[in-house]
Short mmCIF file of C-alpha atoms in Angstrom, two decimals:
data_model
loop_
_atom_site.label_atom_id
_atom_site.label_comp_id
_atom_site.label_asym_id
_atom_site.label_seq_id
_atom_site.Cartn_x
_atom_site.Cartn_y
_atom_site.Cartn_z
CA MET A 1 13.67 -1.55 22.77
CA SER A 2 11.98 -0.12 19.70
CA LYS A 3 10.23 -2.46 17.29
CA ILE A 4 10.35 -2.07 13.51
CA ALA A 5 8.32 -4.05 10.96
CA VAL A 6 9.63 -4.16 7.39
CA ILE A 7 7.88 -5.47 4.28
CA GLY A 8 10.05 -5.95 1.20
CA ILE A 9 11.98 -8.44 -0.88
CA VAL A 10 14.86 -10.72 -0.03
CA GLY A 11 16.99 -12.86 -2.30
CA GLU A 12 20.49 -13.30 -3.60
CA SER A 13 22.44 -10.21 -4.62
CA VAL A 14 25.42 -10.68 -6.92
CA PHE A 15 28.00 -7.88 -7.05
CA LEU A 16 30.34 -7.37 -9.99
CA PRO A 17 32.95 -4.61 -9.55
CA VAL A 18 33.98 -3.06 -12.88
CA LYS A 19 36.46 -0.35 -13.80
CA ARG A 20 33.73 1.52 -15.70
CA PHE A 21 30.20 0.94 -16.92
CA HIS A 22 29.29 -0.28 -20.41
CA GLN A 23 29.24 2.01 -23.40
CA GLY A 24 26.82 0.82 -26.04
CA GLU A 25 26.85 -2.95 -26.50
CA GLU A 26 30.41 -3.62 -25.37
CA THR A 27 31.37 -6.38 -22.96
CA VAL A 28 32.93 -5.25 -19.69
CA VAL A 29 35.01 -7.63 -17.55
CA ALA A 30 34.34 -7.66 -13.79
CA THR A 31 37.29 -7.71 -11.40
CA ASP A 32 35.58 -9.88 -8.77
CA ILE A 33 32.29 -11.53 -7.80
CA HIS A 34 30.49 -11.41 -4.44
CA ARG A 35 27.19 -12.96 -3.31
CA GLU A 36 25.04 -12.12 -0.30
CA TRP A 37 21.41 -12.03 0.84
CA GLY A 38 19.86 -8.65 0.13
CA GLY A 39 17.00 -6.59 -1.24
CA LYS A 40 15.90 -3.07 -0.38
CA GLY A 41 13.58 -4.09 2.43
CA TYR A 42 15.94 -6.73 3.76
CA ASN A 43 18.85 -4.28 3.84
CA GLN A 44 16.66 -1.83 5.75
CA ALA A 45 15.79 -4.56 8.24
CA LEU A 46 19.46 -5.42 8.70
CA ALA A 47 20.36 -1.77 9.35
CA ALA A 48 17.55 -1.43 11.89
CA ALA A 49 18.58 -4.61 13.70
CA ARG A 50 22.22 -3.49 13.89
CA HIS A 51 21.07 -0.26 15.51
CA GLY A 52 19.27 -1.94 18.37
CA ALA A 53 15.69 -2.49 17.22
CA SER A 54 13.64 -5.64 17.43
CA VAL A 55 12.97 -6.24 13.74
CA SER A 56 10.31 -8.29 11.98
CA PHE A 57 10.59 -8.76 8.22
CA LEU A 58 8.05 -10.08 5.70
CA GLY A 59 9.16 -11.33 2.29
CA ALA A 60 8.34 -13.98 -0.33
CA VAL A 61 10.83 -16.62 -1.48
CA ASN A 62 11.10 -19.99 -3.17
CA ALA A 63 11.38 -22.94 -0.78
CA CYS A 64 14.95 -23.60 -1.96
CA GLU A 65 16.26 -20.47 -0.26
CA ALA A 66 13.93 -20.29 2.74
CA SER A 67 16.06 -22.22 5.23
CA ALA A 68 19.29 -20.36 4.44
CA ILE A 69 17.59 -16.95 4.62
CA THR A 70 15.88 -17.84 7.90
CA GLN A 71 19.16 -18.93 9.44
CA TYR A 72 21.03 -15.85 8.21
CA SER A 73 18.24 -13.61 9.49
CA ARG A 74 18.32 -15.23 12.92
CA GLN A 75 22.08 -14.75 13.08
CA ASN A 76 21.61 -11.04 12.37
CA GLY A 77 18.77 -10.35 14.77
CA ILE A 78 15.92 -10.34 12.25
CA HIS A 79 12.72 -12.29 12.78
CA ALA A 80 11.91 -13.26 9.19
CA THR A 81 8.42 -14.30 8.11
CA LEU A 82 8.86 -15.87 4.68
CA SER A 83 5.93 -16.68 2.42
CA ILE A 84 6.85 -19.68 0.26
CA LYS A 85 5.99 -19.32 -3.43
CA ASN A 86 6.41 -21.46 -6.55
CA GLU A 87 8.29 -18.68 -8.34
CA ALA A 88 12.04 -18.15 -8.10
CA SER A 89 13.27 -15.99 -5.24
CA PRO A 90 14.16 -12.34 -5.97
CA TYR A 91 17.58 -11.87 -7.56
CA ALA A 92 19.72 -8.80 -8.16
CA VAL A 93 22.91 -8.04 -10.10
CA ILE A 94 24.82 -4.93 -9.07
CA LEU A 95 27.62 -3.38 -11.10
CA THR A 96 29.86 -0.95 -9.21
CA ASP A 97 32.47 1.20 -10.94
CA GLU A 98 35.71 2.63 -9.55
CA SER A 99 33.97 5.82 -8.36
CA GLY A 100 31.56 3.82 -6.18
CA ALA A 101 28.52 4.45 -8.39
CA ASN A 102 26.24 1.51 -9.09
CA HIS A 103 23.86 0.10 -11.69
CA VAL A 104 21.30 -2.34 -10.27
CA THR A 105 19.16 -4.87 -12.18
CA VAL A 106 16.51 -6.74 -10.19
CA CYS A 107 14.33 -9.74 -11.02
CA GLN A 108 11.60 -9.42 -8.39
CA GLY A 109 10.64 -13.09 -8.59
CA ALA A 110 8.33 -14.36 -5.84
CA ARG A 111 5.73 -11.76 -4.90
CA LEU A 112 3.86 -11.09 -1.67
CA SER A 113 0.05 -10.95 -1.62
CA SER A 114 -2.43 -9.05 0.55
CA ASP A 115 -3.13 -12.35 2.34
CA ASP A 116 0.56 -12.55 3.29
CA VAL A 117 0.33 -9.07 4.78
CA ARG A 118 -2.74 -10.03 6.81
CA SER A 119 -0.81 -12.99 8.22
CA PHE A 120 1.81 -10.44 9.33
CA ALA A 121 -0.81 -8.23 11.05
CA CYS A 122 0.31 -8.98 14.61
CA GLU A 123 3.87 -7.90 13.80
CA ILE A 124 2.60 -4.64 12.30
CA ALA A 125 0.24 -3.98 15.20
CA SER A 126 2.97 -4.44 17.81
CA SER A 127 5.53 -2.23 16.01
CA ASP A 128 6.49 1.37 16.61
CA ILE A 129 7.13 1.95 12.90
CA LEU A 130 6.31 0.11 9.69
CA LEU A 131 8.84 0.54 6.90
CA LEU A 132 7.60 0.16 3.31
CA SER A 133 8.93 0.75 -0.21
CA ASN A 134 7.89 0.43 -3.84
CA GLU A 135 9.64 -2.90 -4.29
CA THR A 136 6.37 -4.56 -3.20
CA ASP A 137 3.10 -4.30 -5.12
CA THR A 138 0.59 -1.49 -4.60
CA GLY A 139 -2.06 -3.83 -3.18
CA VAL A 140 0.43 -5.20 -0.65
CA ASN A 141 1.39 -1.73 0.53
CA ASP A 142 -2.23 -0.56 0.67
CA GLU A 143 -3.14 -3.51 2.91
CA ALA A 144 -0.12 -2.82 5.11
CA MET A 145 -1.17 0.85 5.32
CA ARG A 146 -4.69 -0.17 6.34
CA LEU A 147 -3.38 -2.36 9.15
CA ALA A 148 -0.92 0.28 10.34
CA LYS A 149 -3.66 2.91 10.46
CA ALA A 150 -5.98 0.58 12.37
CA HIS A 151 -3.35 0.07 15.06
CA GLY A 152 -1.91 3.60 15.19
CA VAL A 153 1.46 2.57 13.77
CA ARG A 154 3.60 5.20 12.06
CA VAL A 155 4.73 4.47 8.50
CA ILE A 156 7.99 5.45 6.81
CA TYR A 157 7.73 5.02 3.04
CA ASN A 158 10.71 4.86 0.72
CA PRO A 159 9.20 5.44 -2.79
CA ALA A 160 11.87 3.47 -4.62
CA PRO A 161 11.90 2.38 -7.34
CA ALA A 162 9.79 5.34 -8.48
CA ARG A 163 6.16 4.75 -9.51
CA PRO A 164 2.81 6.49 -8.99
CA LEU A 165 1.64 6.21 -5.38
CA SER A 166 -1.86 5.12 -4.34
CA PRO A 167 -4.24 7.45 -2.43
CA ALA A 168 -3.88 5.23 0.65
CA VAL A 169 -0.12 5.80 0.66
CA LEU A 170 -0.27 9.50 -0.18
CA ASP A 171 -2.77 10.18 2.60
CA GLY A 172 -1.54 7.83 5.30
CA VAL A 173 2.26 7.86 5.37
CA THR A 174 3.97 9.52 8.32
CA LEU A 175 7.21 10.27 6.47
CA PHE A 176 8.36 9.85 2.86
CA THR A 177 12.06 9.30 2.11
CA PRO A 178 12.63 9.67 -1.66
CA ASN A 179 15.90 10.45 -3.33
CA GLU A 180 15.99 13.50 -5.58
CA HIS A 181 14.70 11.48 -8.55
CA GLU A 182 11.72 9.99 -6.69
CA THR A 183 9.81 13.08 -5.56
CA LYS A 184 7.18 13.12 -8.33
CA GLY A 185 3.73 13.17 -6.75
CA LEU A 186 5.11 14.44 -3.44
CA GLU A 187 5.49 18.09 -4.42
CA ASP A 188 2.75 19.28 -2.05
CA LYS A 189 3.84 17.09 0.87
CA ALA A 190 5.76 18.57 3.81
CA ASN A 191 6.42 15.21 5.50
CA VAL A 192 9.37 14.44 3.24
CA VAL A 193 13.09 13.85 3.78
CA ILE A 194 14.99 13.80 0.48
CA THR A 195 18.21 11.79 0.41
CA LEU A 196 20.85 13.47 -1.73
CA GLY A 197 23.75 11.02 -1.83
CA LYS A 198 27.08 12.74 -1.23
CA LYS A 199 25.23 15.95 -0.31
CA GLY A 200 23.41 14.36 2.64
CA CYS A 201 19.69 14.93 3.04
CA LEU A 202 17.09 17.70 3.00
CA ILE A 203 14.28 18.03 5.54
CA ARG A 204 11.59 19.64 3.42
CA LYS A 205 9.45 21.05 6.24
CA SER A 206 12.29 23.06 7.80
CA GLY A 207 14.31 23.50 4.59
CA GLU A 208 17.43 22.33 6.45
CA MET A 209 20.16 20.51 4.54
CA LEU A 210 22.11 18.05 6.67
CA PRO A 211 25.48 17.10 5.15
CA PRO A 212 27.05 13.64 5.31
CA PHE A 213 29.88 12.93 7.73
CA PRO A 214 33.59 12.99 6.80
CA VAL A 215 34.24 9.30 7.34
CA GLY A 216 36.26 8.33 4.29
CA GLN A 217 36.15 7.89 0.54
CA ALA A 218 33.04 6.33 -0.95
CA VAL A 219 33.87 3.06 -2.72
CA ASP A 220 30.37 1.58 -3.15
CA THR A 221 27.09 3.48 -2.76
CA THR A 222 24.91 0.35 -2.98
CA GLY A 223 22.70 0.11 0.11
CA ALA A 224 23.34 3.64 1.38
CA GLY A 225 19.68 4.63 1.05
CA ASP A 226 18.56 1.38 2.67
CA THR A 227 20.92 1.99 5.58
CA PHE A 228 19.59 5.55 5.92
CA ASN A 229 15.98 4.34 6.08
CA GLY A 230 16.61 1.53 8.53
CA VAL A 231 18.52 3.73 10.95
CA LEU A 232 16.09 6.64 10.56
CA SER A 233 13.21 4.36 11.56
CA VAL A 234 15.03 3.22 14.71
CA ALA A 235 15.90 6.77 15.77
CA LEU A 236 12.34 8.02 15.28
CA ALA A 237 10.92 4.99 17.08
CA GLU A 238 13.15 5.85 20.03
CA GLY A 239 11.66 9.34 20.20
CA LYS A 240 14.46 11.34 18.60
CA SER A 241 13.51 14.49 16.70
CA LEU A 242 13.45 14.32 12.92
CA ARG A 243 16.67 16.33 12.76
CA GLU A 244 18.43 14.06 15.25
CA ALA A 245 17.17 10.98 13.44
CA CYS A 246 18.40 12.30 10.08
CA ARG A 247 21.84 13.02 11.51
CA MET A 248 22.06 9.49 12.87
CA ALA A 249 20.91 8.04 9.54
CA ASN A 250 23.40 10.24 7.65
CA ALA A 251 26.21 9.03 9.88
CA ALA A 252 25.36 5.38 9.28
CA ALA A 253 25.08 5.87 5.51
CA SER A 254 28.40 7.76 5.48
CA ILE A 255 30.06 4.71 7.03
CA GLU A 256 28.27 2.21 4.78
CA VAL A 257 29.59 3.64 1.50
CA THR A 258 33.24 3.30 2.59
CA GLN A 259 33.13 -0.50 2.16
CA ARG A 260 32.23 -2.67 -0.79
CA TYR A 261 28.92 -4.51 -1.05
CA VAL A 262 26.10 -4.13 1.50
CA ALA A 263 25.67 -6.74 4.22
CA ASN A 264 29.16 -6.34 5.67
CA ALA A 265 29.18 -2.59 5.03
CA ILE A 266 26.09 -1.71 7.09
CA PRO A 267 27.50 -0.43 10.39
CA PHE A 268 26.55 -1.33 13.94
CA ARG A 269 25.18 1.23 16.36
CA HIS A 270 28.41 1.80 18.25
CA GLN A 271 30.15 2.72 14.98
CA THR A 272 27.44 5.22 14.09
CA GLU A 273 27.43 6.73 17.58
CA ASN A 274 31.21 7.13 17.48
CA ILE A 275 30.90 9.20 14.31
CA LEU A 276 28.18 11.32 15.86
CA TRP A 277 30.26 11.85 19.00
CA GLU A 278 33.32 12.85 16.98
CA ASN A 279 31.25 15.43 15.09
CA THR A 280 29.33 17.09 17.94
#
């Protein structure tokens, strides 16, 4: 079994489906409300766990949510290491329109520290791949990079939300996975897979574009990139080629967008493999 370590945020995500997004300062009425545990890193961890990996996750939360998140994580095959902080837990509001597009607003809340990462060192050292993103602070990611390098652990880095990357990240990451709006600073890097939404993904080194799979109509794109990254990490940890891993990640993301919200939309491995088998 492959082992994936993920460092990110976890907290409550509130989804509000709307017919269309706001124009100017108008008020828009949502058609429903849905709550679940989420966050970019946590969604990635959930996708990896559902595709057969042993997953360790590090995040920071307020004590009020710690027990519920730990229990939910255990139920979904994630070993969650939660650093308890005085600040409120992370919180996100996601608006989704009738086309499936989304607008996301995040309050990052409780923040990890470099000390928290050092307490997670054994999980990093024993992993096949460490999965990072820009939702955690630069110092946190730099410390995680240092530990991964010391133990020969490969790093997949999702540079979202976009921000300048540190030298430690630019020089040490095994594979970057930006979307088309997050490639600034990576122009001279060949170790890049660019996710392109409904167009699939582009492997920069080979120049190959891999299209998504014809699964069904997209109704909610929230979490598609997180699903892609989680599944990609599992496939690479299992020794699949980059092309094979991207196809598997594309298949999982193609399924994920056909359902509303994220937690229940992230597919399990057998669903992803069925799509791959049907499209061989």
